[in-house]
Each structure stands twice: as C-alpha cells, then as structure tokens.
Coordinates of C-alpha atoms in Angstrom, one line a residue:
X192 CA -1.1 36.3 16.3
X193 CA 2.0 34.7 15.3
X194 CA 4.6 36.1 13.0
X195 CA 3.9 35.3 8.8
X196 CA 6.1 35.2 5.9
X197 CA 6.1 39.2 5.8
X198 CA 7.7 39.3 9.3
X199 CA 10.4 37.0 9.8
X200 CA 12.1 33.6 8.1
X201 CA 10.8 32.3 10.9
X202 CA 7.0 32.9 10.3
X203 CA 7.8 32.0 6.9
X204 CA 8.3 28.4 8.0
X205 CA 12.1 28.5 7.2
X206 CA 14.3 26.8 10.2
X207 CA 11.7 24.5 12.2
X208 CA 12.8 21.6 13.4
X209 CA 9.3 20.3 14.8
X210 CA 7.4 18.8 11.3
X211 CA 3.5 19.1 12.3
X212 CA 1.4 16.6 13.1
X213 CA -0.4 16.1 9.7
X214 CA 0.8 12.7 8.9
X215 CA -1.3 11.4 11.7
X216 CA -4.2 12.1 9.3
X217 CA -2.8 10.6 6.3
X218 CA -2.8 7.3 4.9
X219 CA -0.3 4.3 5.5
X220 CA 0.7 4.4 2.1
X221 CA 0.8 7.8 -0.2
X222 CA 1.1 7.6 -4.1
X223 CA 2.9 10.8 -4.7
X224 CA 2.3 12.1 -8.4
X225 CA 5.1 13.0 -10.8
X226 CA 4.7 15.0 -13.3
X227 CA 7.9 14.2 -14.9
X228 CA 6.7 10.6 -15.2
X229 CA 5.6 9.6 -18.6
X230 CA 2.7 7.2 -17.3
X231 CA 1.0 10.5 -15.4
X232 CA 1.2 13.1 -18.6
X233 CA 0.1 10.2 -21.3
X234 CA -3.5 9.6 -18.8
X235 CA -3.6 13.5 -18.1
X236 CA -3.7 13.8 -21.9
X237 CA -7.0 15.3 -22.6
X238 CA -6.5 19.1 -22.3
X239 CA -3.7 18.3 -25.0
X240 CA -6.0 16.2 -27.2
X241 CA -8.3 18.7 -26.9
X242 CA -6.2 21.6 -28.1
X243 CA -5.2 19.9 -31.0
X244 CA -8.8 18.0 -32.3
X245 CA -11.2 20.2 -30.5
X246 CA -13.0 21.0 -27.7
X247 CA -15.5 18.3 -26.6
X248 CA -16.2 19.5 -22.8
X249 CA -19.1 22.3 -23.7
X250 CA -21.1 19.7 -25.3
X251 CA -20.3 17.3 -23.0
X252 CA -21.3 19.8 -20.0
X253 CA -24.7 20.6 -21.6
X254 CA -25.8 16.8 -21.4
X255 CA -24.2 17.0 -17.9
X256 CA -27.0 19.5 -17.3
X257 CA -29.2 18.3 -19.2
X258 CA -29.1 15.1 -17.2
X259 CA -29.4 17.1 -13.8
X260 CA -32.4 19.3 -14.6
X261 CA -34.7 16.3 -15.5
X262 CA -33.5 14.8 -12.2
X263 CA -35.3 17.9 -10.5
X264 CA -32.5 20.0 -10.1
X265 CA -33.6 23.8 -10.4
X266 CA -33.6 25.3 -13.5
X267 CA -31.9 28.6 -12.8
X268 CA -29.2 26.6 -10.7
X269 CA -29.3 28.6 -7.9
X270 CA -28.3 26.9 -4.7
X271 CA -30.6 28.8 -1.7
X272 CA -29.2 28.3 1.6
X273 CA -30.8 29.7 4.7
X274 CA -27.5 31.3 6.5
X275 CA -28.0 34.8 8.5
X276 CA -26.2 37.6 7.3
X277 CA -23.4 37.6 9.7
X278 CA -21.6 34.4 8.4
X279 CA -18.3 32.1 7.4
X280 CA -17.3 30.8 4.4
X281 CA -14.0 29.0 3.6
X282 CA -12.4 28.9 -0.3
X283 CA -9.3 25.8 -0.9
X284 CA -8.4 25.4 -4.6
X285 CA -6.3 22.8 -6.1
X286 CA -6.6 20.1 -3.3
X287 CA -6.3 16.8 -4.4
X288 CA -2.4 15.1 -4.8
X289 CA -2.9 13.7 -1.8
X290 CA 0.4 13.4 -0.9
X291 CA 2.4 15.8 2.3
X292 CA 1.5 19.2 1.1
X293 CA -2.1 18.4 0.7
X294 CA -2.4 17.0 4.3
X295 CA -0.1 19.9 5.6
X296 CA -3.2 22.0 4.9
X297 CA -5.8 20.3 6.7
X298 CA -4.9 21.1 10.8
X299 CA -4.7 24.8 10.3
X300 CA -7.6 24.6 7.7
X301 CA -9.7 22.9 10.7
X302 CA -8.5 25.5 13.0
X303 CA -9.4 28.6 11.0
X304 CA -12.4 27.1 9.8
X305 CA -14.2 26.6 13.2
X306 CA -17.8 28.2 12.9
X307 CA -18.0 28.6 9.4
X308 CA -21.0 27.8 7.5
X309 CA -19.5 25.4 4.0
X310 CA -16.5 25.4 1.8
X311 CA -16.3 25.6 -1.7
X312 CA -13.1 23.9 -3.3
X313 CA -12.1 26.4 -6.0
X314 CA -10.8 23.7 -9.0
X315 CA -9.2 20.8 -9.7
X316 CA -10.6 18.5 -6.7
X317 CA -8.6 15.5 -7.8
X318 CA -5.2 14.3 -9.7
X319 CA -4.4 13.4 -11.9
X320 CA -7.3 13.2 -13.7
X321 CA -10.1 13.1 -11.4
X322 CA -10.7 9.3 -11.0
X323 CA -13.3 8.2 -8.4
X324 CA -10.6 6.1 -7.4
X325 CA -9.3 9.0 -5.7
X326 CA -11.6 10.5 -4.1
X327 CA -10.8 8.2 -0.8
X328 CA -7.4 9.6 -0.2
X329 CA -7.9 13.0 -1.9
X330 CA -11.2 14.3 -0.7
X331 CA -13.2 12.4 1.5
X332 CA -10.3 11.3 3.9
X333 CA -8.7 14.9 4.7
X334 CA -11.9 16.6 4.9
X335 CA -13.8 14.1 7.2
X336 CA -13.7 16.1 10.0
X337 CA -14.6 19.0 7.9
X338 CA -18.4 19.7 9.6
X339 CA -20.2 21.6 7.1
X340 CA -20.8 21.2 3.4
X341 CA -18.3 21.0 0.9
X342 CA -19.5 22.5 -2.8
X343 CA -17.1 22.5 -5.5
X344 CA -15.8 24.0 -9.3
X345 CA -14.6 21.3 -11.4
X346 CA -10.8 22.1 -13.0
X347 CA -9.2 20.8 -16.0
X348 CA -8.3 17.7 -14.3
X349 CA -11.4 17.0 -13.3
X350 CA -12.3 17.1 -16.7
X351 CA -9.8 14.6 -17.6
X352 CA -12.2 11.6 -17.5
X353 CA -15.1 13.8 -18.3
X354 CA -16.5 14.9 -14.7
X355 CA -18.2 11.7 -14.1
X356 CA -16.5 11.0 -10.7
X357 CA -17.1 14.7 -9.7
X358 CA -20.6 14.6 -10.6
X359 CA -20.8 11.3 -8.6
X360 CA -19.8 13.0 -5.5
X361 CA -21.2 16.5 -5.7
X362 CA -24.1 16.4 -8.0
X363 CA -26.8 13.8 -6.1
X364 CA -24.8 10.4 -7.5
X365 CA -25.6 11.6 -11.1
X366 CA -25.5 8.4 -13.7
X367 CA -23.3 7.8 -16.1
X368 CA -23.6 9.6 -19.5
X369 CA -25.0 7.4 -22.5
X370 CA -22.4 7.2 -25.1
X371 CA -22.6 9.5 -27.8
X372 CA -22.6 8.4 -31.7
X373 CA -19.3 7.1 -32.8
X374 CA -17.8 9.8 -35.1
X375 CA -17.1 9.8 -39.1
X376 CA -13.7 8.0 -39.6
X377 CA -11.1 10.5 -40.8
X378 CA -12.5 13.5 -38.6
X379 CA -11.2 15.6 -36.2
X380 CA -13.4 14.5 -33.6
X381 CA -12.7 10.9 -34.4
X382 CA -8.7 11.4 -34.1
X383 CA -10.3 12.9 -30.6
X384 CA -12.5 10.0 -30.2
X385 CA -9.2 7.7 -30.5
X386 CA -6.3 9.3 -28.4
X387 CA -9.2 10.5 -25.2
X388 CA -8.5 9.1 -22.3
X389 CA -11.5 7.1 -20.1
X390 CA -12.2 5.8 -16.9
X391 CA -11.7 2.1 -16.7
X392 CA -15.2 0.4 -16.4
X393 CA -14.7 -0.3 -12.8
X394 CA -13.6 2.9 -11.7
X395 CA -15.2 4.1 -8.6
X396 CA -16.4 0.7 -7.0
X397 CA -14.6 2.2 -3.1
X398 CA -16.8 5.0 -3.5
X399 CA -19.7 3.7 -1.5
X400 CA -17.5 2.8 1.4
X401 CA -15.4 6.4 1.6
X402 CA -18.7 8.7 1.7
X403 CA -18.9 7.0 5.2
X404 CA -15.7 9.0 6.1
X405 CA -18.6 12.4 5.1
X406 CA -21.7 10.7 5.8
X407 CA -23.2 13.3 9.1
X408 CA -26.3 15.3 7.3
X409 CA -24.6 18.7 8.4
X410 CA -22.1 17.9 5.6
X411 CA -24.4 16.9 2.7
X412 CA -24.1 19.1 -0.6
X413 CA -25.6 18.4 -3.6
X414 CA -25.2 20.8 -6.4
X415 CA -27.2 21.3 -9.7
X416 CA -24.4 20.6 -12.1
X417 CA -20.6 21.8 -12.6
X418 CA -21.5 25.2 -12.6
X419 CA -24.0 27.0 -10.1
X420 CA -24.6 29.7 -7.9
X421 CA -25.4 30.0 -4.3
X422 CA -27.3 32.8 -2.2
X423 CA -26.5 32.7 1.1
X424 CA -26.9 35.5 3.7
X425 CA -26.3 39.0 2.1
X426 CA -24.2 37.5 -0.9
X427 CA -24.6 35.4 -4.2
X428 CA -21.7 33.2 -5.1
X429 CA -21.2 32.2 -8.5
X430 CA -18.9 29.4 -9.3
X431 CA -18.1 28.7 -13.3
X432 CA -16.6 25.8 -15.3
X433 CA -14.3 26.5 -17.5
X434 CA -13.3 23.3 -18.7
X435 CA -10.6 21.5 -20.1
X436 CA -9.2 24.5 -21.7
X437 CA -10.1 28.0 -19.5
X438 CA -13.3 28.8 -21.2
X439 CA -17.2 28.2 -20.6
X440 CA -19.4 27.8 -23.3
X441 CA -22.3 29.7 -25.1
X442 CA -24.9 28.0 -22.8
X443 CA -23.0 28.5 -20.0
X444 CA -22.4 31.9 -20.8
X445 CA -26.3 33.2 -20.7
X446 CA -26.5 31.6 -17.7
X447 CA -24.0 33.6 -16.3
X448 CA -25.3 36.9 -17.6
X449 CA -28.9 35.9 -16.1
X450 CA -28.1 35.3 -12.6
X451 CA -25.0 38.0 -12.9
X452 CA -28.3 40.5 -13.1
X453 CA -29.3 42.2 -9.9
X454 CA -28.4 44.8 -6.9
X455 CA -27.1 42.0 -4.6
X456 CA -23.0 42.3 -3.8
X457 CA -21.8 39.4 -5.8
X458 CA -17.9 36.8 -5.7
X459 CA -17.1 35.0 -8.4
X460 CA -15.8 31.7 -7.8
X461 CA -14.1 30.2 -11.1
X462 CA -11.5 27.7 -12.1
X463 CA -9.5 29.8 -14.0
X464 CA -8.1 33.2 -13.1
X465 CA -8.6 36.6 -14.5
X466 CA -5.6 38.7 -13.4
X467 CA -2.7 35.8 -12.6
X468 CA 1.4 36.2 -12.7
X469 CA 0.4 40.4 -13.9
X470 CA -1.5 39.5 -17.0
X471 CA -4.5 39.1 -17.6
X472 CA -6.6 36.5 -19.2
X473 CA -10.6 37.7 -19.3
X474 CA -11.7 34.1 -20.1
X475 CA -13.4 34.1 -23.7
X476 CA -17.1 32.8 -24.0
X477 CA -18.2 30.6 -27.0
X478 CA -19.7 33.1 -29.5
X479 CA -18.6 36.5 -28.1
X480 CA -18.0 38.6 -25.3
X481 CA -15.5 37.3 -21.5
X482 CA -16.1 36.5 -18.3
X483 CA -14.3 39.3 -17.1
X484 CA -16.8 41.8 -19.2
X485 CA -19.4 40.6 -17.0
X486 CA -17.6 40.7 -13.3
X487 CA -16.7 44.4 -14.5
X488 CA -20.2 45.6 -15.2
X489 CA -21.6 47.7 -12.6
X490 CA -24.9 46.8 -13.0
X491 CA -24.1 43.5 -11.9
X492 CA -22.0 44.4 -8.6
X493 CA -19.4 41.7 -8.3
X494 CA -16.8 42.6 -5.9
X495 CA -14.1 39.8 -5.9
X496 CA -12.9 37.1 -8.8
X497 CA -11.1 34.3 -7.1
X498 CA -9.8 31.6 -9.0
X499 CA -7.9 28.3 -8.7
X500 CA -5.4 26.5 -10.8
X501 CA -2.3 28.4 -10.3
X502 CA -0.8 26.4 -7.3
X503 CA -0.2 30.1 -5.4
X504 CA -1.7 33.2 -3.9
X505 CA -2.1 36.6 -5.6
X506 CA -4.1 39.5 -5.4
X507 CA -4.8 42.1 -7.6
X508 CA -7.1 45.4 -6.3
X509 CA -8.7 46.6 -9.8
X510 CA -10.1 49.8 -9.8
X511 CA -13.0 49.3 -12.4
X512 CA -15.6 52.9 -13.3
X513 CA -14.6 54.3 -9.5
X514 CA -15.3 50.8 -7.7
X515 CA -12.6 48.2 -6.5
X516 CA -12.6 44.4 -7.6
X517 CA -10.5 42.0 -6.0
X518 CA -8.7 39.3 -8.2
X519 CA -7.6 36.8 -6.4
X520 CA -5.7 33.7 -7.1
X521 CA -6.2 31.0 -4.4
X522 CA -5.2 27.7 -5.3
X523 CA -2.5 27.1 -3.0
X524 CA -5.0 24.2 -1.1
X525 CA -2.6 21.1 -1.4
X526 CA -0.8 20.3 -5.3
X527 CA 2.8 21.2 -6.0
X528 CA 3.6 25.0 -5.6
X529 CA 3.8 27.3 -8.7
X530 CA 7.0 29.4 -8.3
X531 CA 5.9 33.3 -7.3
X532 CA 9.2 34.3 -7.7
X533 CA 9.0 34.3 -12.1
X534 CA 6.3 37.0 -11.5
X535 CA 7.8 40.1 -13.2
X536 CA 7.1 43.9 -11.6
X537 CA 3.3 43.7 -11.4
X538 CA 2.4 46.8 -13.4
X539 CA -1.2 45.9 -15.0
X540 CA -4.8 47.8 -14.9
X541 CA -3.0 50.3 -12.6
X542 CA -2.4 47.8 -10.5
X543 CA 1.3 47.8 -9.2
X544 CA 3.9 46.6 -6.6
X545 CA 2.9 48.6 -4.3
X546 CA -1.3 47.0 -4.4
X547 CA -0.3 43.4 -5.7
X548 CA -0.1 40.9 -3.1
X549 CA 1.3 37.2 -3.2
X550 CA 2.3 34.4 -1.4
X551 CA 4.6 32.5 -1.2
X552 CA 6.8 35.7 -1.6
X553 CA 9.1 35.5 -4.4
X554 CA 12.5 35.5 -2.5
X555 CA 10.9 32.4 -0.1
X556 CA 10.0 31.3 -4.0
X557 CA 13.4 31.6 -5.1
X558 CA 14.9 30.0 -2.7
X559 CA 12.8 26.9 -1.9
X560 CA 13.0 26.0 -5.6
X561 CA 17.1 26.6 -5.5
X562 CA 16.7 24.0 -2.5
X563 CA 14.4 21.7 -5.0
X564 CA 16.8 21.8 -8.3
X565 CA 20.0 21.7 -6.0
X566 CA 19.1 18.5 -4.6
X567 CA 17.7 17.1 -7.9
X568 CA 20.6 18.0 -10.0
X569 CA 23.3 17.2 -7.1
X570 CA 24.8 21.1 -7.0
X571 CA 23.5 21.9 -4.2
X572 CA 27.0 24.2 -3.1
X573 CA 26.2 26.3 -6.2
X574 CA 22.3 26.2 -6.6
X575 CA 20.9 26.7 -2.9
X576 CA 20.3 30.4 -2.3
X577 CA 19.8 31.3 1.8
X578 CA 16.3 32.5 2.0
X579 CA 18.1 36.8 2.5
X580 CA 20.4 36.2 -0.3
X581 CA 16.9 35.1 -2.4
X582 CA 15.3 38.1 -1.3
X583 CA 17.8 40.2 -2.0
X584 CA 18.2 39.2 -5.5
X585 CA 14.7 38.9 -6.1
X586 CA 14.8 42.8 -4.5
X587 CA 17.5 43.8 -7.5
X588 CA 15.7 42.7 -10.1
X589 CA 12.5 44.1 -9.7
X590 CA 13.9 47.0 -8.5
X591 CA 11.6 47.6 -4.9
X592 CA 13.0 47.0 -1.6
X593 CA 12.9 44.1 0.1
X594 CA 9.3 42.2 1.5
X595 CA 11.1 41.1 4.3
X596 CA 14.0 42.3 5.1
X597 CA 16.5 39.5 5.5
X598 CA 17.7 38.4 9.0
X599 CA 21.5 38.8 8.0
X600 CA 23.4 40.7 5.5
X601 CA 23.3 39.4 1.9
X602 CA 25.1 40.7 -1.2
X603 CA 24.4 40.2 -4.1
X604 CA 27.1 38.2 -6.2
X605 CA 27.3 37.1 -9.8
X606 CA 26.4 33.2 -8.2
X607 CA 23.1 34.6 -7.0
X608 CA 22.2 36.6 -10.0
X609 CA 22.7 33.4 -12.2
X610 CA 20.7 30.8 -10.3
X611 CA 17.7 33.8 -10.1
X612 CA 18.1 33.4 -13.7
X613 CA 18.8 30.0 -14.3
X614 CA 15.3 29.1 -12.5
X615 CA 13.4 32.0 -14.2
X616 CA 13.6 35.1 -11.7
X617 CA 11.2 37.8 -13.1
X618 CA 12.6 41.5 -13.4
X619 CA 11.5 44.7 -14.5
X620 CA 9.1 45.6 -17.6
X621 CA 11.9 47.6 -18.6
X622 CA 14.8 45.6 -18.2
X623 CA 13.0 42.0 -19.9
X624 CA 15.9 40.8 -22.2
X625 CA 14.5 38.3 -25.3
X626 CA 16.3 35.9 -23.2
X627 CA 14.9 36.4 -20.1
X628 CA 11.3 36.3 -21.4
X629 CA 11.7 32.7 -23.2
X630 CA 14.0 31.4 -20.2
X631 CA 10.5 32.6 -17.6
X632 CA 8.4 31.0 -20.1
X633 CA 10.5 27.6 -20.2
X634 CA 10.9 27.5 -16.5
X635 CA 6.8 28.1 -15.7
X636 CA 5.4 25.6 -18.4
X637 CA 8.0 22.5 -18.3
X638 CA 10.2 22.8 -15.0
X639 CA 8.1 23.7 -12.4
X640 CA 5.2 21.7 -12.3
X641 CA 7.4 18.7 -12.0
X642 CA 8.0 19.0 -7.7
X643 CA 5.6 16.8 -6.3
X644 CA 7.9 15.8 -3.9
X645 CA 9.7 17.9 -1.5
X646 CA 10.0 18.7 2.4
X647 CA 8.5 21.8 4.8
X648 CA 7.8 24.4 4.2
X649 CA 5.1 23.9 1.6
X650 CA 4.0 27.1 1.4
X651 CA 0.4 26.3 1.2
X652 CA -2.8 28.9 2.1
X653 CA -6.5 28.9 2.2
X654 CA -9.1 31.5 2.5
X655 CA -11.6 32.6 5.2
X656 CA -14.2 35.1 4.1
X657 CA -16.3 36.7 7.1
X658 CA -19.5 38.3 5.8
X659 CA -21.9 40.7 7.2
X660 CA -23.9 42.9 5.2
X661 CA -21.6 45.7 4.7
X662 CA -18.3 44.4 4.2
X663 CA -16.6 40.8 3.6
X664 CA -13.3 40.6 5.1
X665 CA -11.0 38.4 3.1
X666 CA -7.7 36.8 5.0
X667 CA -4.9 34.2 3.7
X668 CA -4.2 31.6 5.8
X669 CA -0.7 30.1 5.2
X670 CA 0.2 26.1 5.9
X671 CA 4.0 25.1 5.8
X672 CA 3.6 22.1 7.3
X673 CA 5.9 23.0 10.5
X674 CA 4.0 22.8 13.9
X675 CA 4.5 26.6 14.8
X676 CA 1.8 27.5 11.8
X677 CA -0.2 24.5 12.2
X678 CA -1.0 25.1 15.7
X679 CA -1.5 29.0 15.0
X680 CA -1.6 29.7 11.3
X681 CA -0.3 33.3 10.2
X682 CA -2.5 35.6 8.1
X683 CA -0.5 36.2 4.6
X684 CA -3.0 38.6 3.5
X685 CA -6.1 40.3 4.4
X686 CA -8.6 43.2 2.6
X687 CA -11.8 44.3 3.9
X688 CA -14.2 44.6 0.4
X689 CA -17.3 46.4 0.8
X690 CA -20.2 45.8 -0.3
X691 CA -22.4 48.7 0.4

C-alpha cells in the first residue's frame, strides 16, 4: 500500500515530478470556471435570488415528482436492486468543473472502483449551473468507462436551471415542466420571476449523442425523482434534496420519515452536510422538526450521514444514545478545494481532535493555498509556506502535535504566523480573537472558492464502501493528480461501522 498524506510529503503528492496520465482522458479543449468572473456568479444567481424573494425549489420539486409518479415511477421511491449481501459501492460528490482536478480523479477512481456494484454522485453533478450542455464534458465523458450504474443527489447547482437537465439524464428523459402562472406584478415571487435564471431554449440538443459515451445496459440508472432511496444487499440507502438553499421540504420530509421506519442498518446520502468545518447544521424541514432528528433516532438505525458540497473530506464519529454515527463530508470528487486548514480545534458533540478526521490535512491546506495566493498576488518570497513550516504553524495554533511530522526542521517565525492568518488559519476555541473569527469567515465565503485553476496536487478523494451484513468498511481514496497515487491511490481514511 503506498504511503498517504499522513505518512510522508511524499504520499501527500508534494515533490512529483511525473504529472499522471489523466489528460489523456480529457477533452482537446477545457473551459475552466472562475468564480471570480462576473459572467459565472450573475448565471449561478439563483440560490441568491432565492434567499432574497423566496424559495421556489420545494414546489418546483413536488411537480418534479409529481411528473415522475404518473410516468410509473413507484410511489414509495424506493429503488430495489438485486445485489447479494457481500457488495461494492462507490460515493464522488461535487464532480462536475470539468476541468484538471476533475479528470485527476477518474484513473484512481477506476482503479479502486473495480468490482463494485454502482455509484452514487453525492451533489452538485454539474457547474455552473447544471446545463445539459455539460453533461458531455462533465459526466458522461469521464465516467464512460465507469461499468456500472451511476445514481445521483442533485446540489444547489444543479438546481440552478431548475433540475431539468439532471432529470433528463437520471430520471428516464423526464419532460420538461409546463410553465407555471405568471405571478402578480409587484410580488416577491414576481421580483423572483424576473432576476431567475433559465436554460436557453436550445439547451441540451448534444445530449442524444453523449449518452452514447454510457450507452452498455450494465450502466443504465433511472431514478424516481431527485430524491430516492435504494435497498440493495443488507442496506437501504437514502439520498435527499436539499435544494437551492440546504433544506427539503414538508413533502419531502414525510417521505423521509416513512422509508427512515424499520430495523434495516441504514446511510444517508445528502447534498448538504450535518456535521462540516466542527459545527453543525441539522438541515431544517419545512414545517418542523431536521434531518438530523431523524438520522439520530434509534428506531430508525442509520449509521453514517455523508454529504457533499463542501469541496473536502471530514469525518466526525458521533456518539448518539450509546451507538456511533459517522458524519462524513465527501465532496472532494473533482471542483476547486475548500481550504481544511480554516477548520478550528474540532471540539463538537464530544467529538474532538483526537476522533475528527480530514483531508486534505490542514498544514498540506495551508500550504497549497500560500502556493495559490503567492502566485496570484506576485509575493510569492513572502506568501509560500514549505509544506513542514505549514504544518508546523497549523500545529501552534490549534495546539496538537503535528499530523505529519515534517520532513525537515521548521520554526515557527512571525512570517509564518501571518500568512496562517492572512488566509484564515483556524486556532483554538479558546484563543478565537473577534478578529480572527471575521478574518476565517471572509476567507471561506469570498476567497476561496475563487481557485479553479491551479497545478498538482489537487488533493482530491472518493469513497469505497465494502458491505457485508455485519459491518460496512468505509475508506478515503485520495487523487492528486501525480502518477505515484494514480497508479496506486493511498487510503486517507478508513472506519469499519457496524451494523449489527
């Protein structure tokens, strides 16, 4: 097994000089997305407009489902697959840029993935904003050699053009939705009505030719709508939309309850996370009651929450009434990374440092993002941190000992200190200044999101999940887009759950 991140700079990607072989797969010609470019944020506008004029995607959803169940599609939504109870799955979230990082992910992803019996892609399929257009480049063209089915969770930005491209491709080719009344002038939902972005009329017209690129039967999928749930060899798998905005609605809501019931072992798959960067955010159901309330009842016996749209990897090992949950964030399957290293000390449900798991770790964080702004602001002498002297700050301000400990002596100088604050190094609970907080804050929500673009290592991961009916044995797969880990890629993490 080769070395990971947790061993050596060296299994962490840092110092290759032998870039993998994924551009083979991709395209001539790769549209990398900005997020610093006004053109990108003004057609990925939605989630803002929504915030502001209310929330259309609920009722939107329900004649999404609507719309499916008079096409035949069962009515308790319940995908039944006929797997044995010794079986593979594989979870990706956050997939579609389809630029470098998301193509970095897809030798090592084919390597691990060998045997297994379907995927699920764990939010946000496409970006920007979920265009048909897309799904060429983003989805059908990566995974091609993918054998087995491919099911999915819509994310926000799926949303962004109201899920009809993702219902194209993973609910049965599902039509259009008839347009709704036009709205009183002068309303809220007319303000909406005005400022929401739309797919252009002849959006999607590649489609029929790029579902050739999936087109064996052994990788057909069809779902019953944006949210389901799947039984499949000892398990049931639940995956939830939660919109433009990190919440499901009412309907949605009893659905969950009603297939939540029962004695079998049970993951939640959803596109927003319940423990993420040590808080945590339950994710609030129209009319009462969270998501979380209902992973965390015993009589329902879920044992893992894993969510995508934080571009990273974190665990979080709950004990709930004398059982164990595992909250996992695993959306680290191809978009720009979210910085790990603006975590503060993980001290939440009992959970601490010592339980919490992440990856990229913070120092290799740190220090790929000093890298990033040293190049983009031209100080690269004072902003690049060396991967030890990253750790080692990282180390200092949290207050634990190193992850890894650095291959060559690093101190600790005022120049190190700064930068770790400059791009939003978290510290200790007890030491969080009022400038600190706001400075974390500032850094997470406006700086880094904007690094589409940016050379190995990616720090990228997926998950394999090896079932049998007593235990499921979770591991982290990392992709950095050097050859070492694409030829042999390292486990970042790994937790037996049982389910007995």
């Amino acid at each position: 097994m080769s070395d990971s991140s947790r061993d050596t700079a060296e299994g962490a990607g840092w110092g290759s000089a032998r870039l993998g072989e994924y551009k083979r797969l991709m395209p001539p010609k790769v549209e990398k997305i900005s997020w610093l470019n006004p053109k990108t944020l003004w057609a990925a506008r939605n989630g803002v407009v929504a915030s502001w004029f209310g929330d259309p995607t609920g009722r939107t959803r329900s004649r999404w489902v609507a719309q499916r169940a008079a096409a035949g599609a069962p009515a308790d939504k319940v995908i039944r697959r006929e797997d044995p109870e010794r079986f593979s799955f594989m979870v990706i979230g956050d997939t579609g840029e389809g630029d470098d990082p998301q193509y970095a992910v897809v030798p090592g992803f084919l390597r691990i993935s060998q045997d297994t019996r379907f995927a699920v892609v764990a939010s946000d399929v496409i970006y920007p904003v979920g265009s048909a257009d897309d799904y060429g480049t983003k989805f059908y063209r990566p995974y091609q050699d993918y054998p087995a089915p491919i099911y999915a969770i819509p994310g926000n930005h799926d949303w962004y053009e109201d899920l009809g491209a993702f219902m194209r491709v993973f609910c049965d080719d599902a039509p259009p939705l008839a347009a709704e009344p036009a709205p009183r002038p002068l309303t809220r939902a007319w303000l909406r009505s005005l400022l929401w972005h739309r797919p252009r009329a002849d959006d999607g017209q590649p489609l029929d030719s790029v579902r050739e690129l999936r087109a064996d039967p052994a990788q057909q999928a069809v779902q019953p709508g944006p949210y389901w749930a799947m039984d499949t060899g000892p398990l049931r798998i639940i995956g939830i939309d939660t919109g433009l905005l990190g919440t499901i609605d009412a309907e949605q809501g009893a659905w969950l309850r009603e297939v939540s019931k029962g004695p079998r072992p049970k993951i939640l798959v959803t596109g927003s996370p319940l423990y993420v960067d040590g808080e945590h955010h339950p994710c609030p159901i129209e009319g009462g009651g969270t998501v979380d309330d209902i992973v965390r009842d015993a009589e329902h016996h879920f044992v893992a929450a894993i969510g995508g749209d934080i571009h990273n990897y974190q665990r979080y090992p709950v004990e709930v009434d004398g059982r164990t949950i595992q909250y996992v964030v695993s959306g680290g399957g191809g978009a720009f990374m979210h910085a790990t290293h603006t975590i503060p000390q993980v001290s939440i449900a009992n959970v601490t440092e010592k339980d919490f798991r992440c990856y990229p770790l913070r120092g290799d964080s740190l220090a790929f993002y000093s890298r990033l702004y040293g190049r983009r602001l031209r100080l690269r002498h004072f902003f690049t941190l060396t991967e030890a002297e990253a750790t080692a700050v990282i180390a200092e301000r949290l207050g634990i000992p190193p992850t890894r400990l650095p291959g060559e002596a690093a101190r600790v100088t005022f120049r190190t200190r700064l930068v770790a604050s400059l791009l939003g190094a978290g510290g200790r609970p007890d030491r969080t200044s009022r400038f600190r907080l706001p400075v974390r804050k500032i850094y997470t929500q406006l700086f880094s999101p904007s690094s589409a673009t940016y050379s190995p290592p990616f720090f990228k991961c997926f998950l394999r999940l090896d079932v049998t009916p007593e235990a499921v044995r979770l591991r982290c797969f990392a992709a950095t887009g050097n050859l070492a880990q694409e030829l042999d890629p390292p486990v970042e993490d790994e937790v037996t759950i049982q389910l007995a």
